[in-house]
Amino acid sequence: MSSPAWSVYEGDWGSFCDDADNVPPTLALKGCGLRQKCLLQRGAQGAVYLGEDADGNVFVVKRLFTQRSEFGVRGVSEGSLREATLLTYITERSKALGPEPLFGVIRLERIVEAPFQELCLILERCAFNLSRMVFYSRKRPYGAAALFPETPTRCPILSKMSVIQYLMRGILKILQFLHEECHIIHRDVKLGNLLVGEDGRVRLADFGSARFMHEAVEKMSDARSGEYTPISLRTTVIYQAPECLLGERSYTAAVDMWAAGVVFAELLLQQHLFHSCSELAMLSDIWKLLGTPSDDPSFSSGEGAVTYAVRTESTIARKFPERIVSAEGLDLLKRMLETNPKKRITDSEALRHPFLCGPAVESGMEEARRLWNKKVEACMQETVAQPAAMGMRSFYVDNVEFDEESGENDDDDGEIATLPTCLDCFPHIFSDVNSGYDI
């Protein structure tokens, strides 16, 4: 897509650039005071750059392309506008609560307009995501030895229960903040969306699928239907809760707790819990692990009811023996992976669970934080030393999902909002945006 997203630093807009890969390094996005460092990734929905300010601080610039609606009108997609709106609201709520925590939501610095009514989100920069740390930074052979790899050994630091407790406490506190303070359901919690900074901080990113809880929406505006767009259309299948896979549209924050339970399991195993490629296969894998919910009326009656040709028993205790997790940890995992969303443990309840709370746990948190920072430092060195072997140019781009194979809008309803409409509807959120580009 041709777009002069970057212009001469503190000058006028430069000439059009046909390919974002060929943008000269001396160009900068006008009005945000950032000089472009490099392009990280370009897709059908947008592009991600690294930008640097005059003080040498580095930020991520997520440029959102305009999309063409079914009526032929180009504008900011509803999904892009929703993400910008939610991130702004969350950032403001986070600032109101005090100093920035070690575990939180990715910080939105500001929103800047680019030509052709495109938007650029200036975001906090992180070094890599938790998925890379858990799945790729174990002991693996490099060079010629990588052609005949042996089974990778478990990371000794991430195998320590205190480190897992430290991470799960932080992740659950993020969800507690989203659910209780912001009344938002993320709907795409996964290791790949948990970013890690060089100082060990952890940030939840990618709010393109997030939604306000309906009770919060009804308080702020007219009452609406209690149904969401099916989560299966937007999010990663191996993290989807069974109620979503069965077509439930009026789900709650329990879907985030299921996904957090899958994250917990992946931290314990240091590999994916599920490997399904379809919704049907995912349901089958869930029943194999947890057993079919034979006596659960939420699955045996009403809309989305299912019947089973073969009944299966739970195998979760065999998959997570005592050498991997304690009895208390297994109990928490089972309660997070409860198939009935009404019985599933909440974030506040999980934080009070004996596995994550108590004098013994608290006494080990300082050492766990030290070990975690040591692991982050090792990953930073590993990334610099072996970038090719890690199979990526940037850890960060994994968390910005673009549909590179099709040009379809990455939103639920395919609706397009032009920038003037956005400015009218959200004057406070887009207070830094104006049509003169001289912010």
Coordinates of C-alpha atoms in Angstrom, one line a residue:
M1 CA 0.0 0.0 0.0
S2 CA 1.4 3.4 -1.0
S3 CA 1.4 5.7 2.0
P4 CA 3.8 8.5 3.1
A5 CA 3.6 7.3 6.7
W6 CA 7.1 8.8 7.4
S7 CA 8.3 12.2 6.5
V8 CA 11.5 14.2 6.8
Y9 CA 12.3 14.7 10.5
E10 CA 10.6 17.9 11.7
G11 CA 9.9 18.8 8.1
D12 CA 7.2 18.4 5.5
W13 CA 5.7 15.2 4.2
G14 CA 8.1 13.4 1.9
S15 CA 7.3 11.6 -1.3
F16 CA 5.2 8.5 -1.4
C17 CA 6.9 5.2 -0.6
D18 CA 5.6 2.3 -2.6
D19 CA 7.0 -0.3 -0.3
A20 CA 7.4 0.0 3.4
D21 CA 10.6 -2.1 3.2
N22 CA 12.3 0.7 1.2
V23 CA 11.5 3.6 3.5
P24 CA 14.7 5.6 3.9
P25 CA 16.2 5.3 7.5
T26 CA 16.3 9.1 7.8
L27 CA 12.6 9.6 7.6
A28 CA 10.4 10.1 10.7
L29 CA 6.7 10.2 11.5
K30 CA 5.7 13.8 11.5
G31 CA 4.2 15.1 14.7
C32 CA 5.3 12.3 17.1
G33 CA 9.0 13.3 17.3
L34 CA 10.1 9.7 16.4
R35 CA 12.8 8.8 13.9
Q36 CA 12.3 5.5 12.3
K37 CA 14.9 2.8 13.2
C38 CA 13.5 -0.1 11.2
L39 CA 10.5 -1.9 9.9
L40 CA 9.7 -5.0 11.9
Q41 CA 6.8 -6.5 9.9
R42 CA 4.3 -5.6 7.3
G43 CA 0.9 -7.3 6.7
A44 CA -2.4 -6.8 5.1
Q45 CA -3.8 -4.9 8.1
G46 CA -0.8 -2.8 9.0
A47 CA 2.9 -2.4 9.7
V48 CA 5.1 -2.3 12.8
Y49 CA 8.1 -0.1 13.1
L50 CA 10.7 0.7 15.8
G51 CA 10.9 4.5 16.4
E52 CA 13.4 6.5 18.4
D53 CA 12.9 9.9 20.0
A54 CA 15.5 12.6 20.5
D55 CA 16.5 11.2 23.9
G56 CA 17.2 7.8 22.4
N57 CA 14.1 6.1 23.9
V58 CA 12.7 3.4 21.6
F59 CA 9.0 2.8 21.0
V60 CA 7.0 0.5 18.8
V61 CA 4.9 2.3 16.1
K62 CA 1.9 0.1 15.1
R63 CA 0.6 1.6 11.8
L64 CA -3.0 0.6 11.0
F65 CA -3.9 0.7 7.3
T66 CA -7.3 1.9 6.2
Q67 CA -9.6 -0.8 4.9
R68 CA -12.2 -0.7 2.2
S69 CA -15.8 -1.4 3.2
E70 CA -18.4 -3.3 1.2
F71 CA -19.6 0.1 0.0
G72 CA -16.1 1.0 -1.4
V73 CA -15.3 3.6 1.3
R74 CA -11.9 3.5 2.8
G75 CA -11.5 4.2 6.5
V76 CA -10.2 3.1 9.9
S77 CA -11.6 -0.4 10.6
E78 CA -13.8 -0.9 13.6
G79 CA -11.4 -3.4 15.1
S80 CA -8.5 -0.8 14.9
L81 CA -10.6 1.9 16.4
R82 CA -11.8 -0.4 19.2
E83 CA -8.2 -1.4 20.0
A84 CA -7.1 2.3 20.2
T85 CA -10.1 3.2 22.4
L86 CA -9.6 0.3 24.8
L87 CA -5.8 0.8 25.1
T88 CA -6.4 4.5 25.9
Y89 CA -9.0 3.8 28.5
I90 CA -6.8 1.1 30.1
T91 CA -3.7 3.3 30.1
E92 CA -5.7 6.1 31.9
R93 CA -7.1 3.7 34.5
S94 CA -3.6 2.3 35.1
K95 CA -2.1 5.7 35.7
A96 CA -4.9 6.6 38.1
L97 CA -4.0 3.7 40.3
G98 CA -0.4 4.8 40.9
P99 CA 3.1 3.7 39.9
E100 CA 3.4 1.3 37.0
P101 CA 3.5 -2.3 38.2
L102 CA 5.9 -5.0 37.1
F103 CA 3.0 -6.9 35.6
G104 CA 0.5 -4.8 33.6
V105 CA -1.0 -3.9 30.3
I106 CA 1.1 -2.6 27.4
R107 CA 1.3 1.1 27.7
L108 CA -0.1 3.3 24.9
E109 CA 2.0 6.5 24.7
R110 CA -0.2 8.3 22.2
I111 CA -2.1 8.1 18.9
V112 CA -0.9 9.9 15.8
E113 CA -2.6 10.3 12.5
A114 CA -0.8 9.5 9.2
P115 CA -2.0 10.4 5.7
F116 CA -4.9 8.7 4.1
Q117 CA -6.7 8.7 7.5
E118 CA -4.4 6.0 8.8
L119 CA -3.7 5.7 12.6
C120 CA -0.4 5.0 14.3
L121 CA -0.3 3.7 17.8
I122 CA 2.8 4.6 19.7
L123 CA 3.4 1.7 22.2
E124 CA 5.7 0.8 24.9
R125 CA 8.5 -1.4 23.6
C126 CA 9.3 -4.8 25.0
A127 CA 12.1 -7.2 24.1
F128 CA 10.3 -10.4 23.4
N129 CA 7.3 -12.5 24.4
L130 CA 6.8 -15.2 27.0
S131 CA 6.2 -17.8 24.3
R132 CA 9.8 -17.4 23.0
M133 CA 11.1 -17.7 26.5
V134 CA 9.2 -20.9 27.3
F135 CA 9.4 -22.7 24.0
Y136 CA 12.6 -21.6 22.4
S137 CA 15.1 -20.5 25.0
R138 CA 15.8 -24.0 26.3
K139 CA 19.0 -25.8 25.6
R140 CA 18.9 -26.4 21.8
P141 CA 21.8 -27.1 19.4
Y142 CA 22.9 -24.4 17.0
G143 CA 24.7 -24.5 13.6
A144 CA 25.1 -27.9 12.0
A145 CA 24.0 -29.7 15.1
A146 CA 20.5 -28.1 14.7
L147 CA 19.9 -30.4 11.7
F148 CA 19.8 -33.4 14.1
P149 CA 18.4 -31.9 17.3
E150 CA 17.9 -34.0 20.4
T151 CA 14.9 -33.5 22.7
P152 CA 15.4 -30.1 24.3
T153 CA 16.0 -30.2 28.0
R154 CA 13.8 -28.3 30.4
C155 CA 14.9 -24.8 31.5
P156 CA 16.1 -25.2 35.1
I157 CA 14.9 -21.7 36.1
L158 CA 11.4 -22.0 34.6
S159 CA 11.2 -25.4 36.2
K160 CA 11.4 -23.9 39.7
M161 CA 7.9 -23.7 41.2
S162 CA 8.6 -20.3 42.8
V163 CA 9.2 -18.8 39.4
I164 CA 6.0 -20.3 38.0
Q165 CA 4.2 -19.0 41.1
Y166 CA 5.7 -15.5 40.5
L167 CA 4.6 -15.4 36.9
M168 CA 1.1 -16.7 37.6
R169 CA 0.5 -14.3 40.4
G170 CA 1.5 -11.4 38.0
I171 CA -0.6 -12.7 35.1
L172 CA -3.6 -13.1 37.4
K173 CA -3.2 -9.6 38.8
I174 CA -3.3 -8.3 35.2
L175 CA -6.5 -10.1 34.6
Q176 CA -7.9 -8.9 37.9
F177 CA -7.2 -5.3 36.9
L178 CA -8.8 -5.8 33.5
H179 CA -11.9 -7.5 34.9
E180 CA -12.5 -5.6 38.1
E181 CA -11.1 -2.1 37.4
C182 CA -11.7 -1.8 33.6
H183 CA -14.6 -4.3 33.1
I184 CA -12.9 -5.6 30.0
I185 CA -12.5 -9.2 28.7
H186 CA -9.3 -9.6 26.7
R187 CA -10.5 -12.8 24.9
D188 CA -7.0 -13.6 23.5
V189 CA -4.8 -14.4 26.6
K190 CA -1.8 -16.5 25.5
L191 CA 1.9 -16.7 26.0
G192 CA 2.5 -15.0 22.7
N193 CA 0.5 -11.9 23.9
L194 CA 2.5 -11.6 27.2
L195 CA 5.5 -9.4 26.4
V196 CA 8.6 -9.2 28.4
G197 CA 10.8 -6.1 28.9
E198 CA 14.5 -6.0 29.3
D199 CA 14.0 -5.2 33.0
G200 CA 11.8 -8.3 33.6
R201 CA 8.5 -6.5 33.4
V202 CA 5.6 -8.4 31.8
R203 CA 2.9 -6.7 29.7
L204 CA -0.3 -8.1 28.2
A205 CA -0.8 -6.9 24.6
D206 CA -3.0 -7.2 21.5
F207 CA -6.4 -5.9 22.4
G208 CA -7.9 -6.3 19.0
S209 CA -10.3 -8.9 20.3
A210 CA -11.0 -7.3 23.7
R211 CA -14.5 -6.2 24.7
F212 CA -16.2 -4.4 27.5
M213 CA -18.3 -6.6 29.7
H214 CA -21.9 -6.1 28.9
E215 CA -22.9 -4.9 32.4
A216 CA -20.3 -2.1 32.0
V217 CA -21.6 -1.2 28.5
E218 CA -25.2 -1.0 29.8
K219 CA -24.1 1.5 32.5
M220 CA -22.4 3.7 30.0
S221 CA -24.9 3.6 27.1
D222 CA -28.1 2.1 26.0
A223 CA -28.8 -1.5 26.9
R224 CA -27.5 -4.0 24.3
S225 CA -27.9 -7.7 23.6
G226 CA -25.9 -10.0 25.8
E227 CA -24.2 -11.6 22.9
Y228 CA -20.6 -11.1 21.6
T229 CA -19.2 -12.0 18.2
P230 CA -18.1 -15.7 18.5
I231 CA -14.6 -15.8 19.9
S232 CA -13.7 -18.6 17.6
L233 CA -13.6 -16.1 14.7
R234 CA -10.9 -14.1 16.2
T235 CA -8.6 -15.9 18.7
T236 CA -6.1 -18.8 18.9
V237 CA -8.0 -22.1 19.0
I238 CA -5.7 -23.8 21.5
Y239 CA -6.5 -21.2 24.1
Q240 CA -10.3 -21.2 23.6
A241 CA -12.6 -22.2 26.4
P242 CA -15.1 -25.1 25.7
E243 CA -18.1 -22.8 25.9
C244 CA -16.7 -20.7 23.1
L245 CA -15.9 -23.8 21.0
L246 CA -19.5 -24.9 21.5
G247 CA -20.9 -21.6 20.1
E248 CA -21.8 -19.8 23.3
R249 CA -22.1 -16.0 22.6
S250 CA -22.9 -14.7 26.1
Y251 CA -19.7 -15.7 27.8
T252 CA -18.0 -13.9 30.6
A253 CA -14.5 -13.1 32.0
A254 CA -14.3 -16.9 32.6
V255 CA -12.9 -17.3 29.1
D256 CA -9.8 -15.4 30.2
M257 CA -9.4 -17.6 33.2
W258 CA -9.5 -20.7 31.0
A259 CA -6.8 -19.2 28.8
A260 CA -4.8 -18.3 31.9
G261 CA -5.1 -22.0 32.9
V262 CA -3.7 -23.1 29.6
V263 CA -0.8 -20.6 30.1
F264 CA -0.3 -22.1 33.6
A265 CA -0.1 -25.6 32.1
E266 CA 2.3 -24.5 29.4
L267 CA 4.6 -23.0 32.0
L268 CA 4.6 -26.3 33.8
L269 CA 5.2 -28.4 30.7
Q270 CA 7.4 -25.9 28.8
Q271 CA 5.4 -26.9 25.8
H272 CA 1.9 -26.4 24.4
L273 CA -0.9 -28.1 26.3
F274 CA -3.0 -28.6 23.2
H275 CA -2.0 -29.0 19.5
S276 CA -5.3 -28.8 17.8
C277 CA -5.8 -27.2 14.4
S278 CA -9.6 -27.1 14.5
E279 CA -12.5 -26.4 16.9
L280 CA -13.7 -30.0 16.7
A281 CA -10.2 -31.4 17.4
M282 CA -9.8 -29.0 20.2
L283 CA -13.0 -30.1 21.9
S284 CA -11.8 -33.7 21.5
D285 CA -8.5 -32.9 23.1
I286 CA -10.2 -31.1 26.0
W287 CA -12.4 -34.1 26.8
K288 CA -9.4 -36.4 26.6
L289 CA -7.6 -34.4 29.2
L290 CA -10.5 -33.4 31.5
G291 CA -13.0 -36.1 30.7
T292 CA -16.4 -35.6 29.1
P293 CA -18.8 -33.4 31.3
S294 CA -21.5 -36.1 31.5
D295 CA -23.4 -34.6 34.4
D296 CA -23.0 -31.0 33.5
P297 CA -26.4 -29.5 32.4
S298 CA -24.7 -26.6 30.7
F299 CA -23.4 -29.1 28.1
S300 CA -26.2 -31.6 28.0
S301 CA -29.2 -29.3 27.6
G302 CA -30.2 -26.0 26.1
E303 CA -28.5 -24.1 23.2
G304 CA -25.2 -25.7 22.1
A305 CA -26.0 -29.0 23.9
V306 CA -23.9 -31.9 22.8
T307 CA -23.9 -35.7 23.2
Y308 CA -20.9 -38.0 23.3
A309 CA -20.5 -41.3 21.6
V310 CA -17.7 -42.3 23.9
R311 CA -17.3 -41.2 27.5
T312 CA -13.8 -40.4 28.6
E313 CA -12.2 -40.1 32.1
S314 CA -9.9 -37.3 33.1
T315 CA -6.1 -37.8 32.5
I316 CA -4.9 -34.5 33.9
A317 CA -3.3 -36.1 37.0
R318 CA -1.2 -38.4 34.8
K319 CA -0.2 -35.5 32.5
F320 CA 0.9 -33.4 35.5
P321 CA 2.6 -35.8 38.0
E322 CA 4.0 -34.6 41.3
R323 CA 7.5 -34.1 39.9
I324 CA 6.0 -31.3 37.7
V325 CA 3.5 -29.7 40.0
S326 CA 2.4 -30.1 43.6
A327 CA -1.0 -31.3 44.7
E328 CA -2.0 -27.6 45.4
G329 CA -0.8 -26.5 42.0
L330 CA -2.7 -29.3 40.3
D331 CA -5.9 -28.3 42.2
L332 CA -5.6 -24.7 41.0
L333 CA -5.0 -25.9 37.4
K334 CA -8.1 -28.1 37.6
R335 CA -10.2 -25.2 38.9
M336 CA -8.9 -22.9 36.1
L337 CA -9.6 -25.5 33.5
E338 CA -13.1 -26.2 34.8
T339 CA -15.3 -27.0 31.8
N340 CA -18.3 -25.3 33.3
P341 CA -17.7 -21.5 33.2
K342 CA -20.0 -20.9 36.1
K343 CA -17.9 -23.2 38.3
R344 CA -14.5 -21.9 37.0
I345 CA -12.4 -20.1 39.5
T346 CA -12.1 -16.3 39.2
D347 CA -8.9 -14.3 39.2
S348 CA -9.5 -13.0 42.7
E349 CA -10.2 -16.5 44.0
A350 CA -7.1 -17.9 42.2
L351 CA -4.9 -15.2 43.9
R352 CA -6.2 -16.4 47.3
H353 CA -5.5 -20.1 46.4
P354 CA -3.0 -21.8 48.7
F355 CA -0.7 -22.5 45.7
L356 CA -0.3 -18.7 45.2
C357 CA -0.9 -17.3 48.7
G358 CA 0.6 -17.9 52.1
P359 CA 3.8 -17.2 54.1
A360 CA 5.8 -19.9 52.3
V361 CA 4.9 -18.5 48.9
E362 CA 5.5 -14.9 49.9
S363 CA 8.9 -15.7 51.3
G364 CA 10.1 -17.1 48.0
M365 CA 8.9 -14.3 45.8
E366 CA 12.1 -12.2 46.1
E367 CA 14.3 -15.1 45.1
A368 CA 11.9 -15.9 42.3
R369 CA 12.0 -12.4 40.9
R370 CA 15.9 -12.6 41.0
L371 CA 15.8 -15.8 39.1
W372 CA 13.3 -14.5 36.6
N373 CA 15.5 -11.4 35.9
K374 CA 18.4 -13.8 35.4
K375 CA 16.4 -15.7 32.9
V376 CA 15.4 -12.5 31.0
E377 CA 19.1 -11.4 30.9
A378 CA 20.1 -14.8 29.5
C379 CA 17.4 -14.6 26.8
M380 CA 18.6 -11.1 25.9
Q381 CA 22.1 -12.5 25.4
E382 CA 20.8 -15.5 23.5
T383 CA 18.9 -13.3 21.1
V384 CA 21.9 -11.1 20.3
A385 CA 24.2 -14.1 19.9
Q386 CA 21.9 -16.4 17.9
P387 CA 19.1 -14.4 16.2
A388 CA 18.9 -16.7 13.1
A389 CA 18.7 -19.8 15.2
M390 CA 15.8 -18.2 17.2
G391 CA 13.9 -18.0 13.9
M392 CA 12.9 -14.3 14.1
R393 CA 13.8 -10.8 13.4
S394 CA 12.0 -9.4 16.4
F395 CA 10.3 -11.0 19.4
Y396 CA 7.7 -8.2 19.4
V397 CA 6.1 -8.8 16.0
D398 CA 4.6 -12.1 17.1
N399 CA 2.1 -10.1 19.1
V400 CA 0.8 -8.0 16.2
E401 CA -1.4 -10.3 14.2
F402 CA -1.8 -9.4 10.5
D403 CA -3.7 -11.4 8.0
E404 CA -1.0 -11.7 5.4
E405 CA -2.8 -14.2 3.2
S406 CA -6.0 -12.3 2.6
G407 CA -7.0 -8.7 2.5
E408 CA -10.0 -9.0 4.7
N409 CA -10.6 -6.6 7.5
D410 CA -9.5 -7.8 10.9
D411 CA -12.7 -6.8 12.6
D412 CA -15.9 -8.6 13.5
D413 CA -18.5 -6.7 11.6
G414 CA -16.6 -5.3 8.6
E415 CA -17.7 -1.8 9.4
I416 CA -15.5 1.1 8.5
A417 CA -15.3 4.4 10.5
T418 CA -13.7 7.4 8.8
L419 CA -11.3 9.5 10.9
P420 CA -13.6 12.6 11.1
T421 CA -16.3 10.3 12.6
C422 CA -13.8 8.9 15.1
L423 CA -12.8 12.4 16.1
D424 CA -16.4 13.3 16.7
C425 CA -17.2 10.2 18.7
F426 CA -13.9 10.1 20.7
P427 CA -12.6 13.7 21.1
H428 CA -10.8 13.0 24.3
I429 CA -9.1 9.8 23.1
F430 CA -8.0 11.4 19.9
S431 CA -7.1 14.8 21.4
D432 CA -3.6 14.7 19.8
V433 CA -4.9 14.0 16.3
N434 CA -5.8 16.8 13.9
S435 CA -6.0 17.2 10.2
G436 CA -2.9 19.3 9.8
Y437 CA -0.5 16.6 10.9
D438 CA 1.6 19.1 12.9
I439 CA 0.9 17.6 16.3

